[in-house]
Amino acid sequence: MNSSRVHVAVVIPAKDEVDLIASTIRSARAIPYVDLIVVVDDGSTDDTQSAARAAGATVVRHPVNRGKASALETGASVVAMRDAEGREPRLLMFIDADLGETAVQTAPLVEPVMSGQADCTIAVLPKQAGAGGHGLVTGLSRRAISALTGWSPTQPLSGQRCMTREAYESAKPLARGWGVETAMTIDMLVAGMTLQEIPCDLQHRPTGNDFSGQLHRAGQYRDVALAVNMRRLRGVRIASHYRVDPSSQRPGEPFSAYRVRPF
């Protein structure tokens, strides 16, 4: 991929993020090769859209909350409309709206995709202060990805991802709700894409261990389980005799699930 001709579009799904969206946008603008930032206001009841526009982002609004997957799809569609004819499509960088001034720390995700080393990179975040939970949703996601593809990612629920347009298209239609990242990982690996996890020094609003936090994690568990079961029903998996030996996996290295490709 010719880096002199490729740019990066940042897509930020946001709901009620008026306090942090502007700083997230300003920080994301400093990521190398970024020339477009699209914020999808997913039914906010605050003034997220105005704050995002004032910070210089292209803003699209859903009048009602349609969920993260729908926001990502809307953002990616806007980017496609902005891609110049005859030029390589922009890389897509999906980031969360609450990263604030740390958003620029997703920059290490760009180079491996731009160089062709990976089709999709995924941020591995440091331990977040104040985070609750017992890893049940992460464990469910990791086990499902491993069972269907052979890969055991460190942070399968990470929403900070940079990818080629081809990799994104291989994961469509995106799974609904909080199952989107797990499903995206499975679908990309089954399609033959190379994925790589990369440490990024990011901070975002943690989900606590109070009642609302527990409800959030229950919803995550439900959505991940639904996304995985839908793929099992459809036979979306890599047969064991095609897979790379799991013992050969090295954390942080690019991973392609196929030892022998059936296609």
CSV table of N, CA, C and O in Angstrom, one decimal, residues 18 21-22 25 39 41 46-57 59 61:
chain,number,residue,atom,x,y,z
A,18,VAL,N,-21.1,14.8,25.4
A,18,VAL,CA,-20.7,16.2,25.2
A,18,VAL,C,-19.5,16.6,26.0
A,18,VAL,O,-18.8,17.5,25.6
A,21,ILE,N,-16.3,14.6,23.8
A,21,ILE,CA,-16.2,14.4,22.4
A,21,ILE,C,-15.2,15.4,21.7
A,21,ILE,O,-14.5,15.0,20.8
A,22,ALA,N,-15.2,16.6,22.2
A,22,ALA,CA,-14.4,17.6,21.5
A,22,ALA,C,-12.9,17.3,21.7
A,22,ALA,O,-12.1,17.4,20.8
A,25,ILE,N,-11.9,14.4,19.5
A,25,ILE,CA,-11.7,14.8,18.1
A,25,ILE,C,-10.4,15.5,18.0
A,25,ILE,O,-9.6,15.2,17.0
A,39,VAL,N,-18.2,11.8,13.2
A,39,VAL,CA,-18.8,11.5,14.5
A,39,VAL,C,-20.3,11.1,14.1
A,39,VAL,O,-21.0,11.9,13.4
A,41,ASP,N,-23.6,10.7,15.9
A,41,ASP,CA,-24.4,11.0,17.1
A,41,ASP,C,-25.6,10.0,17.1
A,41,ASP,O,-26.5,10.2,16.4
A,46,ASP,N,-28.1,15.0,24.8
A,46,ASP,CA,-27.4,16.2,25.2
A,46,ASP,C,-26.9,16.9,23.9
A,46,ASP,O,-27.4,16.6,22.8
A,47,ASP,N,-25.9,17.8,24.0
A,47,ASP,CA,-25.5,18.5,22.8
A,47,ASP,C,-24.2,18.0,22.2
A,47,ASP,O,-23.4,18.8,21.7
A,48,THR,N,-24.1,16.7,22.1
A,48,THR,CA,-22.9,16.0,21.5
A,48,THR,C,-22.7,16.5,20.1
A,48,THR,O,-21.5,16.8,19.7
A,49,GLN,N,-23.7,16.6,19.3
A,49,GLN,CA,-23.5,16.9,17.9
A,49,GLN,C,-23.0,18.3,17.7
A,49,GLN,O,-22.1,18.5,16.9
A,50,SER,N,-23.4,19.3,18.5
A,50,SER,CA,-22.9,20.6,18.4
A,50,SER,C,-21.5,20.7,18.8
A,50,SER,O,-20.6,21.4,18.2
A,51,ALA,N,-21.1,20.0,19.9
A,51,ALA,CA,-19.7,20.0,20.4
A,51,ALA,C,-18.8,19.4,19.3
A,51,ALA,O,-17.7,19.8,19.1
A,52,ALA,N,-19.3,18.3,18.7
A,52,ALA,CA,-18.5,17.6,17.7
A,52,ALA,C,-18.3,18.5,16.4
A,52,ALA,O,-17.2,18.6,15.9
A,53,ARG,N,-19.3,19.2,16.0
A,53,ARG,CA,-19.2,20.1,14.9
A,53,ARG,C,-18.2,21.2,15.2
A,53,ARG,O,-17.4,21.6,14.4
A,54,ALA,N,-18.3,21.8,16.4
A,54,ALA,CA,-17.5,22.9,16.8
A,54,ALA,C,-16.0,22.5,16.8
A,54,ALA,O,-15.1,23.3,16.6
A,55,ALA,N,-15.8,21.2,17.1
A,55,ALA,CA,-14.4,20.7,17.1
A,55,ALA,C,-13.9,20.3,15.7
A,55,ALA,O,-12.7,19.9,15.6
A,56,GLY,N,-14.7,20.5,14.7
A,56,GLY,CA,-14.3,20.2,13.3
A,56,GLY,C,-14.6,18.9,12.7
A,56,GLY,O,-14.1,18.6,11.6
A,57,ALA,N,-15.4,18.1,13.4
A,57,ALA,CA,-15.8,16.8,12.8
A,57,ALA,C,-16.9,16.9,11.8
A,57,ALA,O,-17.7,17.8,11.9
A,59,VAL,N,-20.4,15.5,11.2
A,59,VAL,CA,-21.3,14.9,12.1
A,59,VAL,C,-22.6,14.4,11.4
A,59,VAL,O,-23.2,15.1,10.5
A,61,ARG,N,-26.3,12.4,12.4
A,61,ARG,CA,-27.1,12.2,13.6
A,61,ARG,C,-28.1,11.1,13.3
A,61,ARG,O,-28.9,11.2,12.3
